């Protein structure tokens, strides 16, 4: 918990933790993690995608079990999302520092899982899986900095990303530890859970074009109010998700232009996010919402554009690796329930490369992406024990 508190201070100003990829805060966190990895007897490298890697060799085989999660946070997020999945395995590996293991292990701290700074995500695991699209290096953050520029300023060589592709035959699997970010484990009164599947997700960039006007002199029936139309869109996303089983949706990001108290909004840019464990439900929902946006804005005499800018399919966790996790949990006294993850994770992208399994840790009231995110030291200790036991007894090599 002390380590997580220390890492939480690698954050830009404001409440909670704000540690975006390829920033000074990211570099501070890597310096600390690199030092701890070395103390745990790991060989530390930083790959071209900005993934910090701590590796230890095996006594019998170079086939490798991968562990880890992401170092980045959302703006004003909590101190456990992502980074807990780097620190807990690190502690398990420290405990096993003088305990030779037959197989190799790598601990991974991925640079960018949240996809908040740039309109893309999961670059680290996609680089390992060989599924990263190099064209994404040209996407820009809100300051106009391209991903490539941000990585170069971080002394990385993004052009080398294609060389990072791993061979599945060299890998034994990927185990990610993460806070649940929901209320299910607390509701079941259990400290840990085993993820059965990870939801799919898609994001739409929507722009509504109205006409900025004086808020006092423009008669109501002559207005082209982009924000009033956007408000209908927000409610339509909520309405449709409420009535569609297995679907959740939100408009979590919205910009208003000119955003002045005495001006009729002329333009609104918003992002719609849809998630489901069932890809066909999500894809048809996206198409439907896009037609609804067109209907709402046309009816109001406005123009609009809606483009799907991001999508990743739902993935099922590997049964055998998950069973090993569940059996190990039992040896430390926990009957860990299977649970579908409504959050996406680095494991989502690792699933195309190797077997994935996830260990969830209970978090208070399911609060996450919020400074009040919290876990108990007892639950952290239980998860660390499960990781230590699984690493010590793992025979899937
Ligand atoms: O949004 C998510 O599900 C993850 O926290 N990036
Ligand atoms: Mn996360
Ligand atoms: Mn997150």
Short mmCIF file of C-alpha atoms and ligand atoms in Angstrom, two decimals:
data_model
loop_
_atom_site.label_atom_id
_atom_site.label_comp_id
_atom_site.label_asym_id
_atom_site.label_seq_id
_atom_site.Cartn_x
_atom_site.Cartn_y
_atom_site.Cartn_z
CA UNK A 1 0.00 0.00 0.00
CA UNK A 2 2.99 2.26 0.68
CA UNK A 3 4.27 1.58 -2.82
CA UNK A 4 0.89 2.35 -4.38
CA UNK A 5 0.77 5.57 -2.39
CA UNK A 6 4.28 6.45 -3.64
CA UNK A 7 3.29 5.78 -7.26
CA UNK A 8 0.08 7.78 -6.83
CA UNK A 9 2.26 10.84 -6.34
CA UNK A 10 3.56 10.41 -9.90
CA UNK A 11 0.63 12.54 -10.97
CA UNK A 12 -0.07 15.98 -12.39
CA UNK A 13 -1.97 18.51 -10.29
CA UNK A 14 -5.54 18.05 -9.09
CA UNK A 15 -7.51 15.48 -7.12
CA UNK A 16 -6.71 11.82 -7.47
CA UNK A 17 -4.15 10.43 -9.89
CA UNK A 18 -3.55 11.88 -13.35
CA UNK A 19 -0.75 9.95 -15.07
CA UNK A 20 -1.11 10.04 -18.84
CA UNK A 21 1.22 8.15 -21.20
CA UNK A 22 4.56 9.63 -22.32
CA UNK A 23 4.50 12.42 -19.75
CA UNK A 24 6.84 13.43 -16.92
CA UNK A 25 4.54 11.58 -14.52
CA UNK A 26 4.85 8.43 -16.62
CA UNK A 27 8.64 8.72 -16.56
CA UNK A 28 8.66 9.20 -12.77
CA UNK A 29 6.57 6.06 -12.32
CA UNK A 30 8.85 4.01 -14.61
CA UNK A 31 11.95 5.10 -12.69
CA UNK A 32 10.43 3.89 -9.43
CA UNK A 33 9.04 0.66 -10.93
CA UNK A 34 12.35 -0.06 -12.68
CA UNK A 35 14.20 0.26 -9.40
CA UNK A 36 11.75 -2.07 -7.61
CA UNK A 37 11.92 -4.57 -10.48
CA UNK A 38 15.73 -4.65 -10.21
CA UNK A 39 15.47 -5.17 -6.44
CA UNK A 40 13.22 -8.15 -7.21
CA UNK A 41 16.03 -9.61 -9.32
CA UNK A 42 14.46 -8.80 -12.71
CA UNK A 43 16.31 -7.61 -15.82
CA UNK A 44 14.62 -4.33 -16.74
CA UNK A 45 14.08 -2.97 -20.27
CA UNK A 46 11.77 -0.39 -21.86
CA UNK A 47 10.41 -1.54 -25.21
CA UNK A 48 9.66 0.65 -28.26
CA UNK A 49 5.96 0.89 -27.28
CA UNK A 50 6.86 2.28 -23.85
CA UNK A 51 6.22 -0.96 -21.97
CA UNK A 52 8.51 -1.42 -18.97
CA UNK A 53 9.52 -5.08 -18.84
CA UNK A 54 11.10 -6.93 -15.90
CA UNK A 55 12.28 -10.42 -16.89
CA UNK A 56 13.65 -13.43 -15.00
CA UNK A 57 14.85 -16.60 -16.70
CA UNK A 58 13.66 -20.13 -15.97
CA UNK A 59 15.87 -23.06 -14.98
CA UNK A 60 14.25 -25.43 -17.50
CA UNK A 61 12.69 -23.42 -20.31
CA UNK A 62 12.71 -19.94 -21.81
CA UNK A 63 8.95 -20.18 -22.37
CA UNK A 64 7.53 -17.22 -20.51
CA UNK A 65 4.55 -16.46 -18.30
CA UNK A 66 3.55 -12.80 -18.68
CA UNK A 67 2.11 -10.74 -15.81
CA UNK A 68 1.19 -7.08 -15.61
CA UNK A 69 -1.23 -4.29 -16.39
CA UNK A 70 -1.14 -0.58 -17.28
CA UNK A 71 0.70 2.26 -15.54
CA UNK A 72 -1.51 5.04 -16.89
CA UNK A 73 -4.63 6.47 -15.27
CA UNK A 74 -7.65 8.47 -16.36
CA UNK A 75 -7.55 12.17 -15.40
CA UNK A 76 -8.21 12.47 -11.63
CA UNK A 77 -8.51 8.71 -11.34
CA UNK A 78 -7.77 6.38 -8.49
CA UNK A 79 -4.48 4.94 -7.23
CA UNK A 80 -5.26 1.26 -8.02
CA UNK A 81 -6.70 1.03 -11.57
CA UNK A 82 -3.93 -0.58 -13.64
CA UNK A 83 -0.93 -0.03 -11.40
CA UNK A 84 -2.18 -2.54 -8.78
CA UNK A 85 -1.68 -5.17 -11.48
CA UNK A 86 2.00 -4.22 -11.70
CA UNK A 87 2.74 -3.84 -7.97
CA UNK A 88 1.07 -7.05 -6.70
CA UNK A 89 2.96 -9.39 -9.09
CA UNK A 90 6.10 -7.39 -8.30
CA UNK A 91 5.67 -8.23 -4.60
CA UNK A 92 4.99 -11.90 -5.44
CA UNK A 93 8.18 -11.94 -7.55
CA UNK A 94 10.15 -10.29 -4.74
CA UNK A 95 9.01 -13.09 -2.43
CA UNK A 96 10.23 -15.61 -5.02
CA UNK A 97 13.49 -13.80 -5.78
CA UNK A 98 15.66 -16.59 -4.34
CA UNK A 99 13.30 -19.35 -5.44
CA UNK A 100 14.36 -20.66 -8.89
CA UNK A 101 11.44 -21.45 -11.19
CA UNK A 102 11.52 -23.77 -14.22
CA UNK A 103 9.91 -21.25 -16.58
CA UNK A 104 10.65 -17.60 -17.40
CA UNK A 105 8.51 -14.70 -16.20
CA UNK A 106 8.05 -11.15 -17.47
CA UNK A 107 6.36 -8.37 -15.52
CA UNK A 108 4.88 -5.73 -17.88
CA UNK A 109 3.87 -2.13 -17.13
CA UNK A 110 2.01 -0.98 -20.24
CA UNK A 111 2.12 2.72 -21.14
CA UNK A 112 -1.41 3.45 -22.33
CA UNK A 113 -4.50 1.36 -21.64
CA UNK A 114 -7.01 4.13 -20.96
CA UNK A 115 -6.87 5.71 -24.42
CA UNK A 116 -7.64 9.08 -22.84
CA UNK A 117 -4.74 11.21 -24.06
CA UNK A 118 -4.82 9.80 -27.62
CA UNK A 119 -7.88 8.38 -29.47
CA UNK A 120 -6.38 4.90 -29.37
CA UNK A 121 -5.44 2.44 -26.65
CA UNK A 122 -3.70 -0.83 -25.78
CA UNK A 123 -0.63 0.03 -27.85
CA UNK A 124 1.69 -2.00 -25.59
CA UNK A 125 -0.16 -5.34 -25.70
CA UNK A 126 -0.98 -4.80 -29.38
CA UNK A 127 2.72 -4.31 -30.11
CA UNK A 128 3.48 -7.67 -28.46
CA UNK A 129 0.58 -9.29 -30.30
CA UNK A 130 1.68 -7.76 -33.63
CA UNK A 131 -1.72 -6.10 -34.05
CA UNK A 132 -0.72 -2.44 -33.57
CA UNK A 133 -1.60 -0.25 -36.57
CA UNK A 134 1.43 2.02 -37.22
CA UNK A 135 -0.89 4.58 -38.86
CA UNK A 136 -2.16 5.35 -35.35
CA UNK A 137 1.17 7.06 -34.66
CA UNK A 138 -0.29 10.10 -36.43
CA UNK A 139 -3.28 10.56 -34.10
CA UNK A 140 -3.10 13.75 -32.05
CA UNK A 141 -3.86 14.63 -28.42
CA UNK A 142 -5.92 17.70 -27.45
CA UNK A 143 -2.76 19.85 -27.75
CA UNK A 144 -2.14 18.63 -31.29
CA UNK A 145 0.85 16.48 -30.32
CA UNK A 146 1.00 13.27 -32.37
CA UNK A 147 1.46 9.92 -30.67
CA UNK A 148 4.73 9.55 -32.56
CA UNK A 149 6.01 12.92 -31.29
CA UNK A 150 5.01 12.09 -27.71
CA UNK A 151 6.82 8.75 -27.92
CA UNK A 152 9.93 10.26 -29.50
CA UNK A 153 10.06 12.89 -26.75
CA UNK A 154 9.96 9.91 -24.39
CA UNK A 155 13.12 8.66 -26.14
CA UNK A 156 11.26 5.78 -27.78
CA UNK A 157 11.55 4.66 -31.39
CA UNK A 158 7.90 4.00 -32.42
CA UNK A 159 9.06 2.84 -35.86
CA UNK A 160 10.54 -0.20 -34.10
CA UNK A 161 7.16 -1.30 -32.71
CA UNK A 162 6.68 -3.96 -35.43
CA UNK A 163 9.84 -5.70 -34.16
CA UNK A 164 8.17 -6.28 -30.75
CA UNK A 165 5.84 -9.01 -32.00
CA UNK A 166 6.15 -12.14 -29.81
CA UNK A 167 5.70 -15.75 -30.94
CA UNK A 168 2.77 -17.44 -29.17
CA UNK A 169 4.80 -20.65 -28.89
CA UNK A 170 7.26 -18.82 -26.60
CA UNK A 171 4.52 -17.83 -24.16
CA UNK A 172 2.75 -19.71 -21.39
CA UNK A 173 -0.01 -17.15 -20.93
CA UNK A 174 -0.80 -13.71 -19.53
CA UNK A 175 -2.27 -13.16 -16.06
CA UNK A 176 -3.58 -9.69 -15.26
CA UNK A 177 -4.52 -8.58 -11.75
CA UNK A 178 -6.90 -5.62 -11.60
CA UNK A 179 -9.44 -3.98 -9.31
CA UNK A 180 -12.96 -5.04 -10.27
CA UNK A 181 -14.09 -1.43 -10.78
CA UNK A 182 -17.63 -2.61 -10.00
CA UNK A 183 -19.66 -3.64 -6.91
CA UNK A 184 -20.10 -7.40 -7.51
CA UNK A 185 -17.30 -8.79 -5.28
CA UNK A 186 -18.29 -6.45 -2.45
CA UNK A 187 -21.92 -7.53 -2.90
CA UNK A 188 -20.85 -11.21 -2.75
CA UNK A 189 -18.57 -10.36 0.19
CA UNK A 190 -15.51 -12.03 -1.41
CA UNK A 191 -12.04 -10.47 -1.75
CA UNK A 192 -11.14 -11.76 -5.21
CA UNK A 193 -12.81 -12.98 -8.40
CA UNK A 194 -11.78 -14.70 -11.62
CA UNK A 195 -12.78 -13.00 -14.87
CA UNK A 196 -14.71 -15.22 -17.29
CA UNK A 197 -14.93 -12.69 -20.17
CA UNK A 198 -14.07 -9.06 -20.91
CA UNK A 199 -16.66 -6.84 -22.60
CA UNK A 200 -16.29 -5.38 -26.09
CA UNK A 201 -16.31 -1.61 -26.53
CA UNK A 202 -16.79 0.98 -29.27
CA UNK A 203 -16.53 4.75 -29.36
CA UNK A 204 -18.17 7.20 -31.76
CA UNK A 205 -16.99 10.76 -32.40
CA UNK A 206 -20.07 12.94 -33.03
CA UNK A 207 -20.14 16.58 -34.12
CA UNK A 208 -23.40 18.56 -34.19
CA UNK A 209 -23.34 21.73 -36.29
CA UNK A 210 -25.82 24.47 -35.25
CA UNK A 211 -25.38 28.21 -35.41
CA UNK A 212 -23.94 30.32 -32.60
CA UNK A 213 -26.24 33.27 -31.90
CA UNK A 214 -27.00 35.97 -29.34
CA UNK A 215 -28.91 34.38 -26.44
CA UNK A 216 -31.10 37.47 -25.98
CA UNK A 217 -32.02 38.73 -29.40
CA UNK A 218 -32.56 35.43 -31.26
CA UNK A 219 -36.21 34.27 -31.15
CA UNK A 220 -36.58 30.65 -29.93
CA UNK A 221 -38.08 29.43 -33.22
CA UNK A 222 -35.14 30.82 -35.21
CA UNK A 223 -32.40 29.13 -33.20
CA UNK A 224 -30.08 26.30 -34.31
CA UNK A 225 -29.05 25.19 -30.84
CA UNK A 226 -26.40 22.44 -31.11
CA UNK A 227 -26.43 21.71 -27.37
CA UNK A 228 -30.18 21.20 -27.16
CA UNK A 229 -29.80 18.62 -29.94
CA UNK A 230 -26.84 17.05 -28.12
CA UNK A 231 -28.96 16.80 -24.98
CA UNK A 232 -31.49 14.72 -26.95
CA UNK A 233 -28.61 12.52 -28.17
CA UNK A 234 -27.36 11.97 -24.61
CA UNK A 235 -30.85 10.96 -23.46
CA UNK A 236 -31.33 8.69 -26.49
CA UNK A 237 -28.10 6.80 -25.69
CA UNK A 238 -29.29 6.35 -22.10
CA UNK A 239 -32.80 5.34 -23.16
CA UNK A 240 -31.60 2.75 -25.68
CA UNK A 241 -29.02 1.23 -23.33
CA UNK A 242 -31.60 1.03 -20.53
CA UNK A 243 -33.99 -0.93 -22.73
CA UNK A 244 -31.33 -3.21 -24.30
CA UNK A 245 -30.25 -6.18 -22.18
CA UNK A 246 -26.49 -6.68 -22.08
CA UNK A 247 -25.70 -3.17 -23.33
CA UNK A 248 -24.37 -0.14 -21.48
CA UNK A 249 -23.81 3.28 -23.03
CA UNK A 250 -22.70 6.74 -22.06
CA UNK A 251 -21.79 10.14 -23.44
CA UNK A 252 -18.86 10.85 -21.15
CA UNK A 253 -17.14 13.58 -23.08
CA UNK A 254 -18.74 16.70 -24.57
CA UNK A 255 -17.31 20.03 -25.79
CA UNK A 256 -19.52 23.06 -26.48
CA UNK A 257 -18.57 25.94 -28.77
CA UNK A 258 -18.51 28.83 -27.89
CA UNK A 259 -19.55 27.57 -24.41
CA UNK A 260 -20.63 31.04 -23.26
CA UNK A 261 -23.54 31.75 -20.93
CA UNK A 262 -25.04 34.30 -23.32
CA UNK A 263 -24.55 32.49 -26.63
CA UNK A 264 -26.71 29.87 -28.31
CA UNK A 265 -24.30 26.89 -28.75
CA UNK A 266 -23.13 26.73 -32.36
CA UNK A 267 -21.31 23.40 -32.27
CA UNK A 268 -21.02 20.39 -29.97
CA UNK A 269 -18.44 17.61 -30.20
CA UNK A 270 -19.27 14.56 -28.10
CA UNK A 271 -18.18 10.95 -27.77
CA UNK A 272 -20.57 8.04 -27.40
CA UNK A 273 -19.23 4.87 -25.78
CA UNK A 274 -21.07 1.53 -25.97
CA UNK A 275 -20.09 -1.75 -24.26
CA UNK A 276 -21.40 -5.28 -24.27
CA UNK A 277 -20.19 -8.84 -23.66
CA UNK A 278 -22.06 -9.66 -26.90
CA UNK A 279 -20.45 -8.05 -29.98
CA UNK A 280 -23.51 -8.23 -32.31
CA UNK A 281 -25.60 -6.38 -29.69
CA UNK A 282 -22.95 -3.65 -29.43
CA UNK A 283 -22.41 -3.29 -33.20
CA UNK A 284 -26.12 -3.04 -34.00
CA UNK A 285 -26.56 -0.57 -31.13
CA UNK A 286 -23.83 1.63 -32.60
CA UNK A 287 -25.50 1.65 -35.98
CA UNK A 288 -28.90 2.42 -34.43
CA UNK A 289 -27.57 5.29 -32.31
CA UNK A 290 -25.91 6.77 -35.41
CA UNK A 291 -29.26 6.78 -37.25
CA UNK A 292 -30.95 8.35 -34.20
CA UNK A 293 -28.37 11.14 -34.13
CA UNK A 294 -29.12 11.84 -37.79
CA UNK A 295 -32.88 11.83 -37.11
CA UNK A 296 -32.58 14.19 -34.08
CA UNK A 297 -30.35 16.74 -35.84
CA UNK A 298 -32.26 16.67 -39.14
CA UNK A 299 -35.56 17.23 -37.29
CA UNK A 300 -33.97 20.25 -35.65
CA UNK A 301 -32.64 21.62 -38.94
CA UNK A 302 -29.02 20.93 -37.98
CA UNK A 303 -26.16 18.99 -39.59
CA UNK A 304 -24.15 16.27 -37.84
CA UNK A 305 -21.36 13.75 -38.39
CA UNK A 306 -20.93 10.48 -36.50
CA UNK A 307 -17.83 8.33 -36.99
CA UNK A 308 -16.91 5.13 -35.15
CA UNK A 309 -13.36 5.88 -34.05
CA UNK A 310 -12.58 2.88 -31.85
CA UNK A 311 -13.77 -0.69 -31.40
CA UNK A 312 -12.55 -3.85 -29.71
CA UNK A 313 -14.37 -7.15 -29.47
CA UNK A 314 -15.31 -8.99 -26.31
CA UNK A 315 -12.84 -11.72 -25.33
CA UNK A 316 -13.28 -14.93 -23.34
CA UNK A 317 -10.60 -15.80 -20.76
CA UNK A 318 -8.72 -19.09 -21.09
CA UNK A 319 -10.51 -21.81 -19.15
CA UNK A 320 -7.49 -23.81 -18.08
CA UNK A 321 -5.45 -20.81 -16.86
CA UNK A 322 -8.55 -19.43 -15.12
CA UNK A 323 -9.15 -22.80 -13.46
CA UNK A 324 -5.54 -22.80 -12.21
CA UNK A 325 -6.15 -19.33 -10.76
CA UNK A 326 -9.40 -20.48 -9.12
CA UNK A 327 -7.75 -23.63 -7.67
CA UNK A 328 -4.85 -21.60 -6.29
CA UNK A 329 -7.32 -19.13 -4.76
CA UNK A 330 -8.94 -22.09 -2.99
CA UNK A 331 -5.60 -23.15 -1.52
CA UNK A 332 -5.39 -19.74 0.15
CA UNK A 333 -8.94 -20.14 1.42
CA UNK A 334 -10.91 -18.18 -1.22
CA UNK A 335 -13.77 -19.44 -3.36
CA UNK A 336 -13.31 -16.86 -6.12
CA UNK A 337 -16.48 -16.39 -8.21
CA UNK A 338 -16.36 -16.07 -12.02
CA UNK A 339 -17.29 -12.55 -13.11
CA UNK A 340 -17.68 -10.77 -16.50
CA UNK A 341 -15.60 -7.61 -16.73
CA UNK A 342 -17.54 -4.49 -17.80
CA UNK A 343 -14.21 -2.71 -18.03
CA UNK A 344 -11.75 -3.44 -20.79
CA UNK A 345 -8.17 -4.29 -20.00
CA UNK A 346 -4.75 -4.90 -21.53
CA UNK A 347 -5.74 -8.58 -21.43
CA UNK A 348 -8.33 -7.77 -24.12
CA UNK A 349 -5.50 -7.22 -26.62
CA UNK A 350 -3.24 -9.96 -25.22
CA UNK A 351 -5.95 -12.53 -26.01
CA UNK A 352 -4.89 -12.67 -29.68
CA UNK A 353 -1.32 -13.54 -28.63
CA UNK A 354 -1.66 -16.00 -25.75
CA UNK A 355 -3.96 -17.55 -23.13
CA UNK A 356 -5.30 -14.85 -20.80
CA UNK A 357 -6.66 -14.98 -17.27
CA UNK A 358 -7.59 -12.17 -14.88
CA UNK A 359 -7.67 -11.94 -11.11
CA UNK A 360 -10.07 -9.27 -9.81
CA UNK A 361 -9.63 -7.55 -6.47
CA UNK A 362 -12.66 -6.16 -4.60
CA UNK A 363 -12.87 -2.37 -4.53
CA UNK A 364 -14.98 -0.28 -2.16
CA UNK A 365 -18.52 0.32 -3.49
CA UNK A 366 -17.27 -0.43 -7.00
CA UNK A 367 -15.90 3.11 -7.23
CA UNK A 368 -13.27 3.59 -9.95
CA UNK A 369 -12.04 6.26 -12.37
CA UNK A 370 -12.46 8.40 -9.28
CA UNK A 371 -10.05 9.65 -6.56
CA UNK A 372 -12.12 7.70 -4.00
CA UNK A 373 -11.15 4.34 -5.57
CA UNK A 374 -10.04 2.12 -2.67
CA UNK A 375 -9.14 -1.43 -1.67
CA UNK A 376 -8.22 -3.02 1.67
CA UNK A 377 -4.72 -4.19 2.54
CA UNK A 378 -6.19 -7.59 3.45
CA UNK A 379 -7.64 -8.04 -0.06
CA UNK A 380 -4.35 -6.86 -1.61
CA UNK A 381 -2.50 -9.41 0.56
CA UNK A 382 -4.88 -12.20 -0.49
CA UNK A 383 -4.34 -11.41 -4.17
CA UNK A 384 -0.56 -11.23 -3.68
CA UNK A 385 -0.63 -14.64 -1.97
CA UNK A 386 -2.61 -16.16 -4.86
CA UNK A 387 -0.08 -14.75 -7.32
CA UNK A 388 2.88 -16.01 -5.31
CA UNK A 389 1.37 -19.51 -5.02
CA UNK A 390 0.45 -19.72 -8.70
CA UNK A 391 3.94 -18.64 -9.77
CA UNK A 392 5.59 -21.07 -7.39
CA UNK A 393 3.42 -24.07 -8.37
CA UNK A 394 2.74 -23.26 -12.05
CA UNK A 395 3.41 -26.38 -14.14
CA UNK A 396 1.89 -25.35 -17.47
CA UNK A 397 5.30 -24.92 -19.14
O1 LIG B 1 -12.59 2.05 -19.87
C1 LIG B 1 -12.22 0.98 -19.43
O2 LIG B 1 -12.95 0.03 -19.38
C2 LIG B 1 -10.81 0.84 -18.94
O3 LIG B 1 -10.77 1.34 -17.62
N1 LIG B 1 -9.92 1.57 -19.79
MN1 LIG B 2 -7.61 -0.43 -15.93
MN1 LIG B 3 -9.38 2.46 -16.25
#
